[in-house]
Tab-separated table of C-alpha atoms in Angstrom:
chain	number	residue	atom	x	y	z
A	9	MET	CA	231.829	17.783	-80.825
A	10	SER	CA	233.435	14.384	-81.497
A	11	VAL	CA	234.204	11.861	-78.783
A	12	PRO	CA	237.962	11.776	-78.013
A	13	GLN	CA	239.696	8.667	-79.230
A	14	PRO	CA	240.950	6.217	-76.602
A	15	PRO	CA	244.721	5.758	-76.377
A	16	GLU	CA	246.532	2.724	-77.694
A	17	PRO	CA	246.974	0.174	-74.894
A	18	ILE	CA	250.428	-0.330	-73.425
A	19	PRO	CA	251.337	-3.938	-74.373
A	20	GLY	CA	251.501	-6.321	-71.426
A	21	ALA	CA	250.541	-3.709	-68.832
A	22	ARG	CA	247.361	-5.518	-67.740
A	23	LEU	CA	249.373	-8.642	-66.955
A	24	LEU	CA	251.444	-6.771	-64.384
A	25	PHE	CA	248.495	-6.706	-61.965
A	26	SER	CA	246.629	-9.404	-60.045
A	27	LEU	CA	243.235	-7.695	-60.300
A	28	ASP	CA	240.112	-9.854	-60.620
A	29	PRO	CA	239.421	-10.024	-64.388
A	30	ALA	CA	235.683	-10.423	-63.744
A	31	VAL	CA	235.526	-6.868	-62.359
A	32	SER	CA	236.101	-3.540	-64.106
A	33	HIS	CA	238.459	-1.645	-61.804
A	34	LEU	CA	237.741	1.972	-62.725
A	35	ASN	CA	238.620	3.612	-59.403
A	36	HIS	CA	242.393	3.490	-59.165
A	37	GLY	CA	242.409	6.797	-57.297
A	38	SER	CA	240.974	5.419	-54.064
A	39	PHE	CA	243.385	2.628	-53.130
A	40	GLY	CA	245.578	2.106	-56.170
A	41	ALA	CA	246.680	-1.310	-57.375
A	42	VAL	CA	250.050	-2.878	-56.554
A	43	PRO	CA	251.851	-4.584	-59.461
A	44	ILE	CA	252.689	-8.249	-58.977
A	45	GLY	CA	256.425	-7.566	-59.055
A	46	VAL	CA	256.057	-5.026	-56.265
A	47	GLN	CA	253.935	-7.442	-54.232
A	48	ARG	CA	256.704	-10.009	-54.536
A	49	ALA	CA	259.379	-7.492	-53.573
A	50	GLN	CA	257.439	-6.651	-50.425
A	51	GLN	CA	256.882	-10.321	-49.645
A	52	ARG	CA	260.623	-10.974	-49.864
A	53	LEU	CA	261.140	-8.180	-47.351
A	54	ARG	CA	258.491	-9.668	-45.085
A	55	ASP	CA	260.189	-13.050	-45.340
A	56	GLU	CA	263.465	-11.400	-44.358
A	57	MET	CA	261.769	-9.687	-41.416
A	58	GLU	CA	260.107	-12.852	-40.148
A	59	SER	CA	263.228	-14.987	-40.540
A	60	ASN	CA	264.985	-12.895	-37.894
A	61	PRO	CA	262.911	-9.987	-36.526
A	62	LEU	CA	265.596	-8.801	-34.111
A	63	ARG	CA	268.224	-8.517	-36.826
A	64	PHE	CA	265.770	-6.886	-39.258
A	65	PHE	CA	264.732	-4.136	-36.847
A	66	THR	CA	268.058	-3.478	-35.093
A	67	GLN	CA	270.743	-3.856	-37.766
A	68	GLY	CA	270.643	-1.096	-40.352
A	69	LEU	CA	266.908	-0.575	-40.759
A	70	VAL	CA	267.100	3.176	-40.073
A	71	ASP	CA	269.715	3.505	-42.815
A	72	ARG	CA	267.635	1.424	-45.234
A	73	ILE	CA	264.654	3.689	-44.633
A	74	ALA	CA	266.825	6.762	-45.207
A	75	HIS	CA	268.157	5.293	-48.458
A	76	THR	CA	264.601	4.582	-49.633
A	77	ARG	CA	263.526	8.087	-48.650
A	78	ARG	CA	266.317	9.614	-50.744
A	79	HIS	CA	265.276	7.526	-53.743
A	80	LEU	CA	261.615	8.522	-53.479
A	81	ALA	CA	262.387	12.183	-52.790
A	82	THR	CA	264.542	12.375	-55.894
A	83	PHE	CA	261.667	11.044	-58.002
A	84	LEU	CA	259.340	13.661	-56.493
A	85	GLY	CA	261.775	16.516	-57.034
A	86	ALA	CA	262.005	17.129	-53.298
A	87	ASP	CA	264.857	17.761	-50.866
A	88	PRO	CA	265.684	14.339	-49.327
A	89	GLU	CA	266.710	15.995	-46.052
A	90	GLY	CA	263.331	17.697	-45.850
A	91	THR	CA	261.319	14.591	-46.712
A	92	ALA	CA	259.887	12.048	-44.285
A	93	LEU	CA	258.045	8.844	-45.091
A	94	VAL	CA	254.624	8.497	-43.487
A	95	GLY	CA	251.714	6.081	-43.804
A	96	ASN	CA	249.426	8.224	-45.945
A	97	THR	CA	248.493	11.800	-46.754
A	98	THR	CA	246.046	12.182	-43.881
A	99	THR	CA	248.746	11.090	-41.444
A	100	GLY	CA	251.067	13.741	-42.837
A	101	VAL	CA	248.343	16.362	-42.499
A	102	ALA	CA	247.737	15.380	-38.868
A	103	VAL	CA	251.462	15.665	-38.132
A	104	VAL	CA	251.586	19.183	-39.535
A	105	LEU	CA	248.437	20.320	-37.746
A	106	GLN	CA	249.556	19.189	-34.321
A	107	SER	CA	253.023	20.713	-34.848
A	108	LEU	CA	251.730	24.249	-35.433
A	109	GLY	CA	250.960	25.097	-31.810
A	110	LEU	CA	247.556	26.569	-32.591
A	111	ARG	CA	245.816	28.742	-30.010
A	112	PRO	CA	242.406	30.386	-29.599
A	113	GLY	CA	242.036	33.150	-32.175
A	114	ASP	CA	244.078	31.297	-34.804
A	115	GLU	CA	242.399	29.856	-37.879
A	116	ILE	CA	243.004	27.246	-40.539
A	117	LEU	CA	241.698	28.034	-44.012
A	118	SER	CA	240.809	25.295	-46.502
A	119	THR	CA	238.505	25.009	-49.528
A	120	ASP	CA	235.230	23.197	-50.076
A	121	HIS	CA	237.064	20.728	-52.352
A	122	GLU	CA	239.129	19.333	-49.466
A	123	TYR	CA	239.184	15.586	-48.839
A	124	GLY	CA	236.741	14.605	-46.104
A	125	ALA	CA	239.241	12.977	-43.746
A	126	VAL	CA	241.490	16.031	-43.937
A	127	THR	CA	238.514	18.242	-43.088
A	128	LEU	CA	237.789	16.033	-40.065
A	129	SER	CA	241.417	16.303	-38.980
A	130	ILE	CA	241.296	20.100	-39.216
A	131	GLN	CA	238.074	20.208	-37.216
A	132	ARG	CA	239.499	17.968	-34.495
A	133	GLU	CA	242.640	20.076	-34.128
A	134	CYS	CA	240.532	23.214	-33.906
A	135	ARG	CA	238.362	21.670	-31.190
A	136	ARG	CA	241.468	20.632	-29.288
A	137	THR	CA	243.202	24.007	-29.467
A	138	GLY	CA	240.346	26.494	-29.658
A	139	ALA	CA	241.343	27.592	-33.157
A	140	GLU	CA	238.804	28.222	-35.905
A	141	SER	CA	238.257	26.403	-39.186
A	142	ARG	CA	237.101	28.393	-42.205
A	143	VAL	CA	236.276	27.136	-45.693
A	144	ALA	CA	236.609	29.107	-48.923
A	145	ALA	CA	234.079	28.186	-51.606
A	146	ILE	CA	235.616	27.546	-55.029
A	147	PRO	CA	233.180	27.092	-57.951
A	148	LEU	CA	233.803	23.907	-59.896
A	149	ALA	CA	234.179	25.804	-63.172
A	150	ALA	CA	236.431	28.524	-61.741
A	151	THR	CA	239.453	29.457	-63.817
A	152	ASP	CA	242.930	29.358	-62.299
A	153	ALA	CA	242.849	33.124	-61.858
A	154	GLU	CA	239.465	32.943	-60.163
A	155	ILE	CA	240.710	30.226	-57.804
A	156	VAL	CA	243.699	32.342	-56.810
A	157	ASP	CA	241.490	35.404	-56.314
A	158	ALA	CA	239.062	33.425	-54.129
A	159	VAL	CA	241.881	32.206	-51.912
A	160	ARG	CA	243.392	35.694	-51.704
A	161	ALA	CA	240.060	37.137	-50.630
A	162	ALA	CA	239.617	34.490	-47.924
A	163	LEU	CA	243.027	34.951	-46.280
A	164	ARG	CA	243.077	36.908	-43.022
A	165	PRO	CA	246.704	37.880	-42.307
A	166	GLY	CA	247.461	37.775	-38.622
A	167	ARG	CA	244.756	35.181	-37.987
A	168	THR	CA	245.188	32.587	-40.733
A	169	ARG	CA	247.919	30.327	-39.386
A	170	LEU	CA	247.714	27.764	-42.171
A	171	LEU	CA	246.189	27.419	-45.624
A	172	VAL	CA	245.384	23.837	-46.650
A	173	VAL	CA	244.836	23.384	-50.379
A	174	ASP	CA	244.663	20.406	-52.730
A	175	GLN	CA	246.994	20.131	-55.681
A	176	LEU	CA	244.519	17.745	-57.316
A	177	THR	CA	241.180	17.406	-55.560
A	178	SER	CA	239.720	14.007	-54.776
A	179	ALA	CA	235.967	14.608	-54.922
A	180	THR	CA	236.019	16.924	-57.934
A	181	ALA	CA	239.169	15.800	-59.809
A	182	ARG	CA	240.252	19.411	-60.267
A	183	LEU	CA	243.836	20.572	-60.632
A	184	PHE	CA	244.497	23.705	-58.576
A	185	PRO	CA	247.204	26.287	-59.419
A	186	VAL	CA	249.047	25.582	-56.194
A	187	ALA	CA	252.288	27.382	-57.077
A	188	ALA	CA	250.349	30.607	-57.655
A	189	ILE	CA	248.322	30.047	-54.491
A	190	VAL	CA	251.511	29.526	-52.474
A	191	GLY	CA	252.856	32.777	-53.899
A	192	VAL	CA	249.772	34.722	-52.815
A	193	ALA	CA	249.800	33.169	-49.348
A	194	ARG	CA	253.477	33.996	-48.930
A	195	GLU	CA	252.754	37.654	-49.731
A	196	HIS	CA	250.401	37.631	-46.745
A	197	GLY	CA	252.737	35.676	-44.452
A	198	VAL	CA	250.531	32.561	-44.398
A	199	PRO	CA	252.177	29.105	-44.563
A	200	VAL	CA	250.659	26.557	-46.947
A	201	LEU	CA	250.072	22.819	-46.654
A	202	VAL	CA	249.516	21.207	-50.054
A	203	ASP	CA	247.460	18.012	-50.051
A	204	ALA	CA	248.989	16.180	-53.019
A	205	ALA	CA	247.483	12.755	-52.363
A	206	HIS	CA	247.010	11.982	-56.068
A	207	VAL	CA	250.097	13.694	-57.457
A	208	PRO	CA	253.072	11.264	-57.187
A	209	GLY	CA	253.202	9.251	-60.389
A	210	MET	CA	250.290	11.030	-62.085
A	211	LEU	CA	251.583	14.583	-62.508
A	212	SER	CA	255.002	15.731	-63.670
A	213	ALA	CA	255.140	18.822	-61.410
A	214	THR	CA	257.941	18.592	-58.867
A	215	VAL	CA	257.609	19.377	-55.192
A	216	ALA	CA	260.241	22.089	-55.516
A	217	SER	CA	258.229	23.847	-58.227
A	218	VAL	CA	255.262	24.172	-55.840
A	219	GLY	CA	257.296	25.861	-53.114
A	220	ALA	CA	254.911	25.072	-50.250
A	221	ASP	CA	255.844	25.041	-46.578
A	222	PHE	CA	254.394	21.520	-46.327
A	223	TRP	CA	253.599	19.075	-49.123
A	224	VAL	CA	252.304	15.534	-48.650
A	225	GLY	CA	251.455	12.933	-51.275
A	226	ASN	CA	250.758	9.211	-51.554
A	227	LEU	CA	253.009	6.934	-53.574
A	228	HIS	CA	250.622	3.997	-53.206
A	229	LYS	CA	248.125	5.399	-55.679
A	230	TRP	CA	249.705	6.430	-58.984
A	231	GLY	CA	253.267	5.514	-58.003
A	232	TYR	CA	252.545	1.748	-57.758
A	233	ALA	CA	254.017	1.493	-54.248
A	234	PRO	CA	252.540	-0.823	-51.606
A	235	ARG	CA	249.796	0.804	-49.563
A	236	GLY	CA	250.900	2.823	-46.584
A	237	THR	CA	253.587	4.774	-48.442
A	238	ALA	CA	253.509	8.558	-48.537
A	239	ALA	CA	255.993	11.420	-48.359
A	240	LEU	CA	255.764	14.555	-46.227
A	241	VAL	CA	258.057	17.342	-47.452
A	242	VAL	CA	258.789	20.218	-45.069
A	243	ALA	CA	260.492	23.539	-45.782
A	244	PRO	CA	263.728	24.169	-43.816
A	245	GLN	CA	262.279	26.742	-41.432
A	246	TRP	CA	259.671	24.265	-40.153
A	247	ARG	CA	261.652	21.054	-39.766
A	248	ASP	CA	262.708	21.532	-36.151
A	249	ARG	CA	259.059	22.061	-35.176
A	250	ILE	CA	257.717	18.860	-36.721
A	251	GLU	CA	256.865	16.296	-34.064
A	252	PRO	CA	255.642	12.716	-34.586
A	253	LEU	CA	252.206	11.689	-33.433
A	254	VAL	CA	253.896	8.988	-31.333
A	255	VAL	CA	257.359	9.371	-29.747
A	256	SER	CA	259.798	6.531	-30.292
A	257	TRP	CA	263.530	5.807	-30.095
A	258	GLU	CA	264.669	8.138	-32.900
A	259	GLN	CA	263.106	11.183	-31.228
A	260	GLU	CA	266.459	12.810	-30.488
A	261	ALA	CA	267.654	12.269	-34.068
A	262	GLY	CA	265.437	15.101	-35.294
A	263	PHE	CA	263.506	15.391	-38.515
A	264	PRO	CA	262.960	13.237	-40.558
A	265	ALA	CA	264.087	10.165	-38.587
A	266	ARG	CA	261.992	11.053	-35.518
A	267	LEU	CA	258.915	11.027	-37.733
A	268	GLU	CA	259.694	7.851	-39.631
A	269	TRP	CA	260.736	5.537	-36.820
A	270	GLN	CA	257.649	4.079	-35.140
A	271	ALA	CA	259.097	0.982	-33.458
A	272	THR	CA	257.362	-2.170	-34.725
A	273	LEU	CA	255.708	-0.583	-37.755
A	274	ASP	CA	255.814	-2.815	-40.835
A	275	TYR	CA	258.344	-0.882	-42.925
A	276	THR	CA	258.272	-3.297	-45.851
A	277	SER	CA	255.826	-1.151	-47.808
A	278	TRP	CA	258.315	1.741	-47.748
A	279	LEU	CA	261.310	-0.443	-48.583
A	280	ALA	CA	259.456	-1.959	-51.548
A	281	ALA	CA	258.270	1.410	-52.889
A	282	PRO	CA	261.250	1.841	-55.255
A	283	ALA	CA	260.094	-1.340	-57.002
A	284	GLY	CA	256.866	0.508	-57.808
A	285	LEU	CA	258.786	3.376	-59.371
A	286	PHE	CA	260.867	0.823	-61.289
A	287	THR	CA	257.647	-0.574	-62.765
A	288	LEU	CA	256.480	2.916	-63.695
A	289	ARG	CA	259.799	3.746	-65.335
A	290	SER	CA	259.858	0.417	-67.168
A	291	LEU	CA	256.507	1.206	-68.765
A	292	GLY	CA	257.647	4.769	-69.463
A	293	VAL	CA	256.598	7.511	-67.061
A	294	ASP	CA	255.480	9.965	-69.731
A	295	ARG	CA	253.816	7.195	-71.709
A	296	VAL	CA	251.806	6.042	-68.687
A	297	ARG	CA	250.762	9.581	-67.818
A	298	ALA	CA	249.593	10.329	-71.347
A	299	HIS	CA	247.755	6.996	-71.638
A	300	ASN	CA	245.932	7.341	-68.332
A	301	ALA	CA	244.844	10.935	-68.904
A	302	ALA	CA	243.582	10.176	-72.415
A	303	LEU	CA	241.691	7.115	-71.204
A	304	ALA	CA	240.030	9.083	-68.389
A	305	ALA	CA	238.952	11.753	-70.889
A	306	TYR	CA	237.469	9.049	-73.127
A	307	ALA	CA	235.675	7.487	-70.162
A	308	GLN	CA	234.163	10.806	-69.106
A	309	ARG	CA	232.800	11.507	-72.557
A	310	VAL	CA	231.454	7.994	-73.268
A	311	VAL	CA	229.685	7.626	-69.922
A	312	GLY	CA	228.609	11.257	-69.929
A	313	ASP	CA	226.957	10.814	-73.330
A	314	ALA	CA	225.144	7.715	-72.059
A	315	LEU	CA	223.786	9.697	-69.111
A	316	GLY	CA	222.629	12.494	-71.374
A	317	VAL	CA	225.179	15.012	-70.125
A	318	ALA	CA	226.060	17.630	-72.711
A	319	PRO	CA	229.832	17.906	-73.345
A	320	ALA	CA	229.784	21.489	-72.064
A	321	ARG	CA	228.591	20.210	-68.657
A	322	LEU	CA	231.438	17.748	-68.263
A	323	PRO	CA	233.919	19.377	-65.852
A	324	ASP	CA	237.373	20.107	-67.186
A	325	PRO	CA	240.071	18.856	-64.798
A	326	GLY	CA	242.263	21.876	-65.436
A	327	GLY	CA	245.302	20.095	-66.863
A	328	PRO	CA	246.299	17.578	-69.562
A	329	GLU	CA	247.868	15.028	-67.188
A	330	VAL	CA	244.874	14.451	-64.911
A	331	ALA	CA	243.841	10.786	-65.023
A	332	MET	CA	240.586	11.219	-63.080
A	333	ARG	CA	237.369	12.733	-64.427
A	334	ILE	CA	233.947	13.372	-62.909
A	335	ILE	CA	230.467	13.192	-64.440
A	336	PRO	CA	227.318	14.718	-62.911
A	337	LEU	CA	224.739	12.130	-61.917
A	338	PRO	CA	220.992	12.632	-62.518
A	339	ARG	CA	219.415	15.106	-60.133
A	340	GLY	CA	218.510	13.626	-56.754
A	341	LEU	CA	221.088	10.828	-56.791
A	342	ALA	CA	223.971	10.581	-54.291
A	343	THR	CA	223.168	13.915	-52.665
A	344	THR	CA	224.629	12.749	-49.337
A	345	ILE	CA	227.727	10.779	-48.417
A	346	GLU	CA	225.581	7.867	-47.259
A	347	ALA	CA	223.593	7.809	-50.504
A	348	ALA	CA	226.803	8.012	-52.532
A	349	ARG	CA	228.279	5.020	-50.714
A	350	GLU	CA	225.097	3.019	-51.211
A	351	LEU	CA	225.042	3.740	-54.931
A	352	GLN	CA	228.728	2.916	-55.300
A	353	GLN	CA	228.148	-0.444	-53.640
A	354	ARG	CA	225.118	-1.124	-55.824
A	355	ILE	CA	227.137	-0.442	-58.980
A	356	ALA	CA	229.877	-2.773	-57.744
A	357	GLU	CA	227.466	-5.593	-56.937
A	358	ARG	CA	225.180	-5.377	-59.957
A	359	LEU	CA	227.535	-4.187	-62.697
A	360	ALA	CA	230.815	-5.731	-61.480
A	361	ALA	CA	232.397	-2.295	-61.807
A	362	GLU	CA	234.377	-0.501	-59.127
A	363	VAL	CA	233.829	3.246	-59.440
A	364	ALA	CA	233.835	6.234	-57.101
A	365	VAL	CA	230.558	7.962	-56.343
A	366	MET	CA	230.941	11.344	-54.679
A	367	SER	CA	228.580	13.735	-52.982
A	368	TRP	CA	229.868	17.285	-53.325
A	369	ASN	CA	227.925	20.442	-52.526
A	370	GLY	CA	224.660	18.507	-52.395
A	371	GLU	CA	225.053	16.923	-55.825
A	372	GLY	CA	226.050	13.427	-56.899
A	373	TRP	CA	229.087	12.802	-59.089
A	374	LEU	CA	230.617	9.726	-60.697
A	375	ARG	CA	234.432	9.695	-60.717
A	376	LEU	CA	236.268	7.487	-63.196
A	377	CYS	CA	240.003	6.878	-63.437
A	378	GLY	CA	242.227	5.719	-66.274
A	379	GLN	CA	245.054	3.277	-65.610
A	380	VAL	CA	247.274	1.031	-67.711
A	381	TYR	CA	245.257	-2.065	-66.764
A	382	ASN	CA	242.016	-0.534	-68.091
A	383	SER	CA	240.639	-0.819	-71.617
A	384	PRO	CA	238.088	1.337	-73.481
A	385	ASP	CA	235.509	-1.457	-73.593
A	386	GLU	CA	235.210	-1.372	-69.782
A	387	TYR	CA	233.894	2.187	-69.905
A	388	GLU	CA	231.742	1.418	-72.934
A	389	ARG	CA	230.154	-1.479	-71.058
A	390	LEU	CA	229.529	0.771	-68.052
A	391	ALA	CA	227.943	3.343	-70.361
A	392	VAL	CA	225.440	0.750	-71.594
A	393	ARG	CA	224.579	-0.739	-68.208
A	394	LEU	CA	224.659	2.251	-65.874
A	395	PRO	CA	221.639	4.265	-67.112
A	396	PRO	CA	219.127	1.421	-66.501
A	397	LEU	CA	220.557	0.891	-63.025
A	398	LEU	CA	220.257	4.580	-62.152
A	399	ALA	CA	216.683	4.573	-63.390
A	400	GLN	CA	215.794	1.932	-60.745
A	401	ARG	CA	215.375	4.409	-57.928
C-alpha cells in the first residue's frame, strides 16, 4: 500500500502565526495557535478596556457579547438564542452537570474515550449528588454501527439521566456517529451531552444536524480564536434550567446572558473570536479542512512506517475531515498518564517537536495533528529521529 501524498501547502499560511520556527508544532489539538492578526485584534480590545475600564464594562458590553455570540453561532449552525459563550468545553460540561439536579439512584453514562478532565467532572458531580458514573467500552476499531449498538446496550432507561459522548475523541482521534447516537438515546428518553471540543473549524457538521440536548465545543483550537472561547448550545426545553457556576448581575436575564456575564472576566478573547473565523474564511474553510486532514493522514503513515507499524494497524479516524491521527507506540511505552507526559516532554526537549503522547486503555499512543503552518518535512524529520529516542528506554 503506497504512502498517501502530502497536500500542497497553502501559500503564506505559515506566516500568519508567531510560532517558534525552531520547533515543530505538531500538536495543534491541545491548545491551538492564534494567528497574528487575531492576537492584534485582541490586543486592541485590551487596550480599549484598559484605557477606560468603567466605560468598557458598563456601556454596551453585554450587547457586544451577544452580537459576537450570534456571529459564532451562525458559523456553527446553531441557534443563537440557545448558544452561550463559555471559557472552554470542560466549563460547559460542568455547567450542564450541575444543572441536572442529579440524585442518588441516577447515573451518567459516558464512554472510555472521554477526555480525562470531563471524566473527573462527572466523577465529582456524582460524589456530590450520590449519582453513579458508568462507562461503556468502545473498541478502537469499532464500526459506526457497532458504536451505536454498544451505546444502546449500555443505556438504562429510567436511571440514565445523561449520556456524555464525544463527537471527535481527544485521546483516540476517533469520529463518533453522534447524530445516530442521539437518535438512539432519544428513543430511550435519555438526554445527550456532546463533547465537541475539536469540532468547530475542523469538521463541517453543524450543531443542528447533531440534534443533541447539549453540545459544547472550543473555538480556540481549530477555529483560530483566542484561548478561552467556547460555545455551549442548549436545546429549548433545557434552557431555563441552565445555571451558571457563579451568579453575577445578569442572573435575572436568563439564558444565555446569565451564563456569559461573569463580572470582571476578560471578555476580549470572545470579542476577538470573529477575527479567527475571518482568518479561516480568508484561507478558505474547505481548503483548510482538506489540507489539514490530508497532512495528518500523511503524518500518520510516515511516522507509523518509521516505527514499524503495519498500515493495517494504523487506526482509521472514521471520517475524511479529521485532522488528528494516532499511532501505536512500542509495547511498554506510555502505559500510564505519568509515563505519557514524561515521554512527551522528552520528545519536546530532545527533538524540538511538540506532539501529544496519550495513554489509553493501558497502551501508549502518539497523536499528530495537521495544520496550515505545518509542512511534510516536519513529520519526515520526526520519523527519522523518533525511533532512536524511543529505543533509549
